[in-house]
mmCIF file of C-alpha atoms in Angstrom:
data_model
loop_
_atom_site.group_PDB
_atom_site.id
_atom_site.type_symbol
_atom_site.label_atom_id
_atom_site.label_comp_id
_atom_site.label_asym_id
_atom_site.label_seq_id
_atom_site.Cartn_x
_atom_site.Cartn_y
_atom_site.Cartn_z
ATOM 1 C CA UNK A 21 30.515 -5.770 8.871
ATOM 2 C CA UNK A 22 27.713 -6.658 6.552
ATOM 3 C CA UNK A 23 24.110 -6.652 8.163
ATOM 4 C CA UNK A 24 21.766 -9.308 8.136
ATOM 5 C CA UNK A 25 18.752 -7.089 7.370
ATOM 6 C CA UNK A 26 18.907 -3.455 6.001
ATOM 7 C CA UNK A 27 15.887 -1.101 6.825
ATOM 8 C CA UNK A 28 15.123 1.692 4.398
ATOM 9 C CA UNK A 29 13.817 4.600 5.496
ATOM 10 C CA UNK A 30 12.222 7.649 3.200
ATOM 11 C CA UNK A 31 11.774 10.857 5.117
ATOM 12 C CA UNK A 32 10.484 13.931 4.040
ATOM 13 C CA UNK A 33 9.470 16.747 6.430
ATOM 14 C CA UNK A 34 8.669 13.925 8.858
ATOM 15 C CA UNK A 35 10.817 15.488 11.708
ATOM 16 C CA UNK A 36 7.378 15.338 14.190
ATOM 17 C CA UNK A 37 7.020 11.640 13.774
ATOM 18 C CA UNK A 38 10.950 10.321 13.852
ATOM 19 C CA UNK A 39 11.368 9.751 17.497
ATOM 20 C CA UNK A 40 8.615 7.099 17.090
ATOM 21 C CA UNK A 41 9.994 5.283 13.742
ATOM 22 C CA UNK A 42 13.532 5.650 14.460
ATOM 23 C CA UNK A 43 12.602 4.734 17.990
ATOM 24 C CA UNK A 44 10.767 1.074 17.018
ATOM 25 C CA UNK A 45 13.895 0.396 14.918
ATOM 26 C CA UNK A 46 16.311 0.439 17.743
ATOM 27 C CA UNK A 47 13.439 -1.284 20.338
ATOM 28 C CA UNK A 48 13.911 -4.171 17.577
ATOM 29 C CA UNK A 49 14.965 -7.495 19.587
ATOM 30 C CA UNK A 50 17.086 -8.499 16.380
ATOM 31 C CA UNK A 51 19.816 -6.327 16.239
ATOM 32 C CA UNK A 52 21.757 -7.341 13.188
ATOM 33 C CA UNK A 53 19.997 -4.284 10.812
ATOM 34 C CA UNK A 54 21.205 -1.338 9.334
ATOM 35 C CA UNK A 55 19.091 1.831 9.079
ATOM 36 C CA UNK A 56 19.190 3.694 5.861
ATOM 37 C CA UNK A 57 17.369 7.255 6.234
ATOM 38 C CA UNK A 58 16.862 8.860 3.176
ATOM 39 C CA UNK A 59 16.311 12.303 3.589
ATOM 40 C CA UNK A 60 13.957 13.444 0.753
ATOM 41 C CA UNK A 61 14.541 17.099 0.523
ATOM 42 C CA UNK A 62 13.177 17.874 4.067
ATOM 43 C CA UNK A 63 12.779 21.288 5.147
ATOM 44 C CA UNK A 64 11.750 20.744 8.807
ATOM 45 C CA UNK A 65 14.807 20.101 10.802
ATOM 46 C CA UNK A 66 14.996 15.938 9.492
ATOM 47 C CA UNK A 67 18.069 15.889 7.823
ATOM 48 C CA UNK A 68 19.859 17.512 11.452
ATOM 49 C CA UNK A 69 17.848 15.323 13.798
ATOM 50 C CA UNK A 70 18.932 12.190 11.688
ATOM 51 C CA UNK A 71 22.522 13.250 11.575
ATOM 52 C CA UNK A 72 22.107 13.429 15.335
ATOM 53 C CA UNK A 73 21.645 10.107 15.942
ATOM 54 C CA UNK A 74 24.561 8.789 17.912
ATOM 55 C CA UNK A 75 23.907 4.887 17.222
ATOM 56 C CA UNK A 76 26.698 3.812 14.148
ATOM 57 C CA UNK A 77 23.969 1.310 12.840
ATOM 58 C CA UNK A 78 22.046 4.172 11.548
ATOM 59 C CA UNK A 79 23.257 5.597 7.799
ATOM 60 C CA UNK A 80 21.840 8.732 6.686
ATOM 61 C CA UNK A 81 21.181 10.019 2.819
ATOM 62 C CA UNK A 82 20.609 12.954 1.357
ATOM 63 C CA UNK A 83 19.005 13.729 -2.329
ATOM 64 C CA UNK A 84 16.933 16.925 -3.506
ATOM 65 C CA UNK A 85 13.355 16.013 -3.138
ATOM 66 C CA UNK A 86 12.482 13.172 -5.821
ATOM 67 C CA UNK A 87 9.556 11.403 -4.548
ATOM 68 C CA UNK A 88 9.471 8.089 -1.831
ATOM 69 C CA UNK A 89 10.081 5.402 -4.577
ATOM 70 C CA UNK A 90 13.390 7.412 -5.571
ATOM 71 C CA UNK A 91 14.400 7.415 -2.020
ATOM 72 C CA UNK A 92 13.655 3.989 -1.256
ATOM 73 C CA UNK A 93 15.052 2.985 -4.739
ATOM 74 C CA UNK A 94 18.424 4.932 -3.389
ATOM 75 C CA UNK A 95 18.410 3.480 -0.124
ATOM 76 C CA UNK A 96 17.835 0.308 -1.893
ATOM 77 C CA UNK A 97 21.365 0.989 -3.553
ATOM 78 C CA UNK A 98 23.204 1.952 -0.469
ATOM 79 C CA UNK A 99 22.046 -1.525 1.176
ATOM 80 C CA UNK A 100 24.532 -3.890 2.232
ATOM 81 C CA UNK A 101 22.078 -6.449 4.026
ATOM 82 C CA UNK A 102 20.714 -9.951 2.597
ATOM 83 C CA UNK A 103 17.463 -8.671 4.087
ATOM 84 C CA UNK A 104 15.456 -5.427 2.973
ATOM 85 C CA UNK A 105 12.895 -3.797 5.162
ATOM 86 C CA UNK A 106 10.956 -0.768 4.453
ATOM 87 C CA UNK A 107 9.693 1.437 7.248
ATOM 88 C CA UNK A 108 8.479 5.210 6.157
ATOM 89 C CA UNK A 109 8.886 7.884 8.653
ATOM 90 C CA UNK A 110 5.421 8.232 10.222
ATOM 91 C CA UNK A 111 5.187 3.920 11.040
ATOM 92 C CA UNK A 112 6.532 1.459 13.638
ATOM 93 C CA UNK A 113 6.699 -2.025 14.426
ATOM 94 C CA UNK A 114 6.480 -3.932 17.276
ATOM 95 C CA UNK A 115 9.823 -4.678 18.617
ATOM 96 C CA UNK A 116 9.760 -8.683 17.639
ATOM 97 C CA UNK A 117 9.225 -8.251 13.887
ATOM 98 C CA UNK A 118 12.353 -8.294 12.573
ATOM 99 C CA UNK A 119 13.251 -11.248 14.867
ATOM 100 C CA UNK A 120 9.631 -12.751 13.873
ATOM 101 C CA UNK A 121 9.983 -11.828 10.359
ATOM 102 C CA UNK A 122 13.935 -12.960 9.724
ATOM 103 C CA UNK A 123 13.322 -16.150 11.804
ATOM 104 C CA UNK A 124 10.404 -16.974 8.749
ATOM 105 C CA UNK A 125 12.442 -16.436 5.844
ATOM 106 C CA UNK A 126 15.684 -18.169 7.495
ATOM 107 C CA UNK A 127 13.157 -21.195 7.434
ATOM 108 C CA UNK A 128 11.525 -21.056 4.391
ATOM 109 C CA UNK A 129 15.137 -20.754 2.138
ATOM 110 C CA UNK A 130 12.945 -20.677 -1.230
ATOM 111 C CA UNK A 131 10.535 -18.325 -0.374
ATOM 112 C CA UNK A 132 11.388 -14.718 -1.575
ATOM 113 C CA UNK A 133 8.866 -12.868 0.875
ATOM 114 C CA UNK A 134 7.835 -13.100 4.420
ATOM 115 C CA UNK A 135 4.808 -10.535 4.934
ATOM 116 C CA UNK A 136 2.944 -10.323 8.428
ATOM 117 C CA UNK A 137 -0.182 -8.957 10.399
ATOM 118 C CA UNK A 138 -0.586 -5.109 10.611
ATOM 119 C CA UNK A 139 -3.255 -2.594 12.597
ATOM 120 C CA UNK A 140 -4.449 0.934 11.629
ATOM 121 C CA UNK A 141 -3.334 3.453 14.463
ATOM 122 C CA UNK A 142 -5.192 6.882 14.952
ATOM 123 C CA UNK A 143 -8.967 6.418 12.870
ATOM 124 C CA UNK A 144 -12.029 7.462 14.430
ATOM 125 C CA UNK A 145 -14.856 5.049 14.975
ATOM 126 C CA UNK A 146 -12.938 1.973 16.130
ATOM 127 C CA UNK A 147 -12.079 1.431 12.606
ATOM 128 C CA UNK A 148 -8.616 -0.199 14.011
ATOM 129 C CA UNK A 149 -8.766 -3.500 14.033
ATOM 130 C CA UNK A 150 -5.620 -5.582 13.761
ATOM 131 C CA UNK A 151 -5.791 -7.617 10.913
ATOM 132 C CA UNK A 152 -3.782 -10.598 9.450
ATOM 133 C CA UNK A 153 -3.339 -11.273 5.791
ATOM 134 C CA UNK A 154 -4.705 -14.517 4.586
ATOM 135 C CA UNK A 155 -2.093 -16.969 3.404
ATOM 136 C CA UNK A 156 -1.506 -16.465 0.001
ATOM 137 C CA UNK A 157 0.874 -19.518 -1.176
ATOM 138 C CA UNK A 158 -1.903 -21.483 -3.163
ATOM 139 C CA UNK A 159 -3.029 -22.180 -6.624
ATOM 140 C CA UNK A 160 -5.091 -18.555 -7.155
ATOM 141 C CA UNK A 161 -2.101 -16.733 -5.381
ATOM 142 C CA UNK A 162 -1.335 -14.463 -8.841
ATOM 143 C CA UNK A 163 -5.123 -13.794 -9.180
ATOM 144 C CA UNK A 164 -5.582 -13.171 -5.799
ATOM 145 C CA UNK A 165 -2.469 -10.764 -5.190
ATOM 146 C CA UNK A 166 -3.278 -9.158 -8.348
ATOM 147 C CA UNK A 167 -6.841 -8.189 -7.054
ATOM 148 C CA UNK A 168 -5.287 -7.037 -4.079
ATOM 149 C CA UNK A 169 -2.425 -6.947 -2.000
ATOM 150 C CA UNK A 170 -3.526 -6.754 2.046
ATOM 151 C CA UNK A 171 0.006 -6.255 3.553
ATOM 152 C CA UNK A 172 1.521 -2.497 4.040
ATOM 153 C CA UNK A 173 4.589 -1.641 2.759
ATOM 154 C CA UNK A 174 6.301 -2.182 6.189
ATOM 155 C CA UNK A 175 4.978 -5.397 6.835
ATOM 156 C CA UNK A 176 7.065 -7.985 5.207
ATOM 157 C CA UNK A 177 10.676 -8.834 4.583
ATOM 158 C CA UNK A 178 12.366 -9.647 1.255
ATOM 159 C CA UNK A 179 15.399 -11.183 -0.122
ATOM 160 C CA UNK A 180 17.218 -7.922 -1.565
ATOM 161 C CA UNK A 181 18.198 -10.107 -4.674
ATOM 162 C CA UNK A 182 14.516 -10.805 -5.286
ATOM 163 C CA UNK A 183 14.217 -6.579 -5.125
ATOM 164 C CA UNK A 184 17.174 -6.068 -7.095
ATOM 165 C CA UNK A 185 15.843 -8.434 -9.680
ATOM 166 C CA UNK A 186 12.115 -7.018 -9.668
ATOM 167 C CA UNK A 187 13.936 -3.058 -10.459
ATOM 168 C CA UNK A 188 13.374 -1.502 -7.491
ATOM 169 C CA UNK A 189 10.261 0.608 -6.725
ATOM 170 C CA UNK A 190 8.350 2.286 -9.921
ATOM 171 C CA UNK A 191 8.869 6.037 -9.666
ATOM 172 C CA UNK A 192 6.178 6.969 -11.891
ATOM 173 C CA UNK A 193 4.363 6.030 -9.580
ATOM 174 C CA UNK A 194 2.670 8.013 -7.050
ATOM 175 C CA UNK A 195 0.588 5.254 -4.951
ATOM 176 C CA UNK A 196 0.689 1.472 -4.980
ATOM 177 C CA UNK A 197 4.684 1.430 -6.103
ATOM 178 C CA UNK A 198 4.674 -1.184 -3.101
ATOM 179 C CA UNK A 199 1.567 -3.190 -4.837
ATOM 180 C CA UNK A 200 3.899 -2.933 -7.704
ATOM 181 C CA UNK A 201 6.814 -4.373 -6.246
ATOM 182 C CA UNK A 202 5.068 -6.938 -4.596
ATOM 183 C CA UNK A 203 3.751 -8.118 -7.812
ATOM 184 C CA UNK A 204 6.968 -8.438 -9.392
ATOM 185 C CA UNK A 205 8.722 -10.088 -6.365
ATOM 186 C CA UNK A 206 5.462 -12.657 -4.455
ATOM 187 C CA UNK A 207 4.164 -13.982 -7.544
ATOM 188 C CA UNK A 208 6.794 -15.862 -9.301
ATOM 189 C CA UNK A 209 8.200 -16.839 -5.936
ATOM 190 C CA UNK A 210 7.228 -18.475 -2.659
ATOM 191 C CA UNK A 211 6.461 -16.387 0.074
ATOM 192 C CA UNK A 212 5.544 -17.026 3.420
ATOM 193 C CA UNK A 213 3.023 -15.711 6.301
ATOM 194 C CA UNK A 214 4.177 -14.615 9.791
ATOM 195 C CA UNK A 215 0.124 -14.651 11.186
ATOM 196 C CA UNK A 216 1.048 -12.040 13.680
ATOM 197 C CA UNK A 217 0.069 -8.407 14.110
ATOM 198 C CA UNK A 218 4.050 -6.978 14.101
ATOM 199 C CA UNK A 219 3.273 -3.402 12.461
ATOM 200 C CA UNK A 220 1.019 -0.361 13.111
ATOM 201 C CA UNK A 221 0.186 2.376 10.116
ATOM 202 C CA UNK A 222 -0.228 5.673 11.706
ATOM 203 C CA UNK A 223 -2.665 7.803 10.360
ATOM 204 C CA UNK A 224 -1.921 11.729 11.848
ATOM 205 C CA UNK A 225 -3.687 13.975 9.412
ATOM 206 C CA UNK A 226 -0.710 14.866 7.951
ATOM 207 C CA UNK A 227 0.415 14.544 4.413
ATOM 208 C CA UNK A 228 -0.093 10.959 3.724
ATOM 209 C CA UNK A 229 -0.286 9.310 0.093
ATOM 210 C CA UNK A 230 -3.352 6.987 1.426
ATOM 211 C CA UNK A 231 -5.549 10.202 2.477
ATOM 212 C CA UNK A 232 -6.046 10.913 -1.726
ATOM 213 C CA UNK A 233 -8.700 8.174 -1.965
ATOM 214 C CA UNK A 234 -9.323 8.250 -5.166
ATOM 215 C CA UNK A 235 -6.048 8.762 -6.565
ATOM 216 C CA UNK A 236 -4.541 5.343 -5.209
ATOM 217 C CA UNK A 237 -7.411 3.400 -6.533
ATOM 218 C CA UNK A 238 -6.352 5.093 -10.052
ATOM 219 C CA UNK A 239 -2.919 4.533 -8.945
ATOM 220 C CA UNK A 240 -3.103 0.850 -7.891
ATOM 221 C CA UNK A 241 -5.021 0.534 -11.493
ATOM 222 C CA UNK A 242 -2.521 1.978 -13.268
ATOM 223 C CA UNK A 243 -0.034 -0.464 -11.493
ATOM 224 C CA UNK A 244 -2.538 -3.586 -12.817
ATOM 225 C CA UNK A 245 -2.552 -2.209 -16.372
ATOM 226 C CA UNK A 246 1.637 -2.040 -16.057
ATOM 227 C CA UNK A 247 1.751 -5.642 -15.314
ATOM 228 C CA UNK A 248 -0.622 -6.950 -17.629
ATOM 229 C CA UNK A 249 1.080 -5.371 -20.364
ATOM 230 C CA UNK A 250 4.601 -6.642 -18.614
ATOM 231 C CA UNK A 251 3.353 -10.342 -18.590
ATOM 232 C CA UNK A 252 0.563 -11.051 -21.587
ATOM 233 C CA UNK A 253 1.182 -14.984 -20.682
ATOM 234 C CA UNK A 254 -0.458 -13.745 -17.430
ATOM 235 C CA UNK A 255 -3.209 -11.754 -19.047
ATOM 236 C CA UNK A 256 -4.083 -14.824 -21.680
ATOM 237 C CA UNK A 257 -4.376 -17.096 -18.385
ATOM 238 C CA UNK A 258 -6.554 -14.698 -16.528
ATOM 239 C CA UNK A 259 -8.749 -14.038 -19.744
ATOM 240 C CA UNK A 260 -10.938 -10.800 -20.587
ATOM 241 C CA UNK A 261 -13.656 -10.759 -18.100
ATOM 242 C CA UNK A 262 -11.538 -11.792 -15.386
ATOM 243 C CA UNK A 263 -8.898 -9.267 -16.387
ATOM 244 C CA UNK A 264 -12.308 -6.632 -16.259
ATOM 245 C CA UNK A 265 -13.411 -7.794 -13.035
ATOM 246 C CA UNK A 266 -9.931 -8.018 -10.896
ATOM 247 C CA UNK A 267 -9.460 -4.177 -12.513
ATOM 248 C CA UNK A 268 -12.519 -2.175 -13.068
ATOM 249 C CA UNK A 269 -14.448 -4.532 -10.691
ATOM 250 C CA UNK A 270 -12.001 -3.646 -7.964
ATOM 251 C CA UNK A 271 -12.512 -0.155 -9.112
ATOM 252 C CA UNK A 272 -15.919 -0.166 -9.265
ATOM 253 C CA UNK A 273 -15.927 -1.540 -5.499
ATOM 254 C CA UNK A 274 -14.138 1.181 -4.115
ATOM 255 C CA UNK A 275 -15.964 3.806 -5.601
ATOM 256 C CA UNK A 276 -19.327 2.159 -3.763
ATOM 257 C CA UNK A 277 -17.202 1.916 -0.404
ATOM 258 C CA UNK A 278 -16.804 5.838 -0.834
ATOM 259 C CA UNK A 279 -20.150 6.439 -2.148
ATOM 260 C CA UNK A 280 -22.068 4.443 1.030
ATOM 261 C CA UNK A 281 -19.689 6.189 2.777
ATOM 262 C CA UNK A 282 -20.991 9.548 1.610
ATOM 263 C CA UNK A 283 -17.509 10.216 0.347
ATOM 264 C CA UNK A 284 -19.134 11.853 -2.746
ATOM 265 C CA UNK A 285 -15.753 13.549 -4.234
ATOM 266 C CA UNK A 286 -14.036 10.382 -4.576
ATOM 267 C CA UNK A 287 -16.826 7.786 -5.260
ATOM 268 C CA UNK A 288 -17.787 10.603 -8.581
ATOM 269 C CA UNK A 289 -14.199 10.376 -9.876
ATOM 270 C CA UNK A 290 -14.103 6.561 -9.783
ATOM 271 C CA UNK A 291 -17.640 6.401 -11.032
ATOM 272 C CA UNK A 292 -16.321 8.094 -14.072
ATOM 273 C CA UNK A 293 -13.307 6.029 -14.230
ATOM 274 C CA UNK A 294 -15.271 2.968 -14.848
ATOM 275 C CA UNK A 295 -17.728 4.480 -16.855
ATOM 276 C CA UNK A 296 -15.251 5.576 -19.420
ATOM 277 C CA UNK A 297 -14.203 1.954 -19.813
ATOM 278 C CA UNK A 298 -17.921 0.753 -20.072
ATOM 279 C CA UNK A 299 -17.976 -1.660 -17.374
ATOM 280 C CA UNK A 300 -20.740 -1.924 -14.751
ATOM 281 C CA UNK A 301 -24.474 -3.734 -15.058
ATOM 282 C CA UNK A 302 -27.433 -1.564 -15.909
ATOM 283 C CA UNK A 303 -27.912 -1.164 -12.001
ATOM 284 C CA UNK A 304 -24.351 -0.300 -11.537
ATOM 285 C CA UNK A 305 -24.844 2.616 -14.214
ATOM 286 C CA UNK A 306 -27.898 3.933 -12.578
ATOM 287 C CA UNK A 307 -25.630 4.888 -9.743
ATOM 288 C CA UNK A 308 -22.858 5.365 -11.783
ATOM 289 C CA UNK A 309 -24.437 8.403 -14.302
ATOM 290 C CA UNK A 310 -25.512 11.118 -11.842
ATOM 291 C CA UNK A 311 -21.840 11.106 -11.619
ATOM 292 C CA UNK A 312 -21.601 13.072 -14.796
ATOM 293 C CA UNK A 313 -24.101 15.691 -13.524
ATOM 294 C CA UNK A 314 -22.614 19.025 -11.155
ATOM 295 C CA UNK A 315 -21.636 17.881 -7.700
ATOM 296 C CA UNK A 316 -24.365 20.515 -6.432
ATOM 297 C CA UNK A 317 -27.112 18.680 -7.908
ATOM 298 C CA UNK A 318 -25.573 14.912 -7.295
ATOM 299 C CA UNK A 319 -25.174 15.628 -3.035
ATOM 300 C CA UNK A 320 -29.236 16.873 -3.525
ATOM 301 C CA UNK A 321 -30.053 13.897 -5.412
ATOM 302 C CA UNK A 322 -28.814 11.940 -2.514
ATOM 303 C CA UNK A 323 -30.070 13.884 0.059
ATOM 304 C CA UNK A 324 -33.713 13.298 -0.954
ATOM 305 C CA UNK A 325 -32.796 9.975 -1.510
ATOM 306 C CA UNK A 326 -32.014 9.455 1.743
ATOM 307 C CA UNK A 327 -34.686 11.530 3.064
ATOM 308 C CA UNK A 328 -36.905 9.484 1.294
ATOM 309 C CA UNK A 329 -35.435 6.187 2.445
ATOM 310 C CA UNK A 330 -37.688 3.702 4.868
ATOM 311 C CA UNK A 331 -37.017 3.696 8.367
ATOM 312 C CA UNK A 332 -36.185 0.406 9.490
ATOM 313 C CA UNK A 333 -37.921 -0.628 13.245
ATOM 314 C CA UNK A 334 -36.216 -3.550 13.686
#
């Protein structure tokens, strides 16, 4: 029988974190889903433990390793569900999402998306707070989404049609192919907020695409620069120092977060990013330039700069 809701599922080498994933999936209190693993090539046991799995809702693939927006795009193909959700290997959700997420969309019959609350899982510092996306559906919703989009990949539920119709997931695309997607699919149609934390991102110090700083800011760019060029009616609206703000100011802001952060490796290669495209003020640029000189001499720069720095006594 067709499901209401099919989950896709990209694994590669991600046998240590399975149990967990696979595990939230069948703790759902919705039960009308499908679970398409796509094994990506695995070499650690994932394709067995996967074919293991004695629970007939679960439908395993296998493809030479191609990247995670080729398996999602094939599990994406394989669906048979009105519903698509995306959960990668190393995530979970709390076991009302689907029921959450489904009961939103079921409600809202125009809206394309439903997209929900989400909490960082394993950073030092207490940098895990839960956090729930704004809502979105409002007159600045293509600027705004454009800028950013502040839901992980597993945190909403879409129409597969609206997928379908959007092409799938960008495989050129090493970061932000969700950002992509989501372009494509939330801003030409409705979507709707569930204002609930539902989902937890797992950060494990494994391989994970979000631990290359710098390379999904230039990603999630790259993305921006593929949709401008995809809809110019869009670009004409925004207009030029709006389009440089939303892309190189965005930029630009993430390459401070690093650099305050003392993160000097990425905050350098974004510096140079922007500076090849000659945005920033004149006080930007004085941070901006010692990028250009060797690393060595940049980290002493800022070590004497912060030796140098007041104390503060308040």
């Amino acid at each position: 029988m067709q499901p209401a809701v099919s989950i896709v599922m990209p694994c590669h080498d991600a046998l240590a974190h399975l149990p967990a994933s696979v595990g939230s999936v069948l703790a759902q209190h919705f039960d009308d889903w499908e679970l398409i693993a796509v094994d990506d090539g695995s070499q650690d046991g994932t394709l067995a433990w996967l074919r293991s799995q004695a629970d007939p809702r679960i439908r395993v693939h296998s493809q030479t390793n191609q990247g995670v927006s080729a398996a999602r795009n094939a599990g994406i193909a394989a669906a048979r569900g009105e519903y698509l959700a995306f959960l990668d290997a190393d995530d979970t959700w709390s076991p009302d999402f689907l029921a959450r997420m489904h009961a939103a969309l079921t409600a809202a019959p125009a809206a394309a998306l439903a997209y929900c609350g989400w909490q960082n899982l394993g950073l030092p510092g207490g940098q895990g707070e839960p956090f729930v996306p704004p809502d979105y559906e409002n007159a600045d919703k293509a600027a705004t989404l454009f800028a950013r989009c502040r839901w992980p990949i597993h945190a909403a539920l879409v129409r597969r049609s609206a997928v379908e119709a959007a092409g799938g997931f960008d495989p050129h695309l090493r970061n932000a192919e969700d950002y992509a997607l989501w372009l494509r699919v939330a801003v030409p149609e409705p979507i709707v907020r569930v204002p609930e934390v539902l989902v937890y991102y797992h950060f494990h110090g494994g391989a994970q695409a979000s631990a290359d700083k710098a390379r999904a800011a230039l990603q999630h760019l790259l993305a921006q620069r593929h949709y401008l060029d995809a809809h110019p009616a869009f670009r004409a609206r925004l207009g030029r120092r709006q389009v440089r703000e939303l892309t190189l100011g965005t930029l630009l802001a993430q390459a401070y977060a690093s650099y305050w952060k003392r993160d000097l490796a990425t905050a350098r290669r974004l510096f140079r990013a922007v500076m090849r495209r000659g945005y920033g003020t004149l006080r930007d640029w004085t941070y901006m330039l010692p990028a250009l000189l060797p690393e060595a001499w940049h980290r002493a720069l800022l070590q004497r700069r912060d030796k140098n720095k007041p104390v503060s006594h308040g």
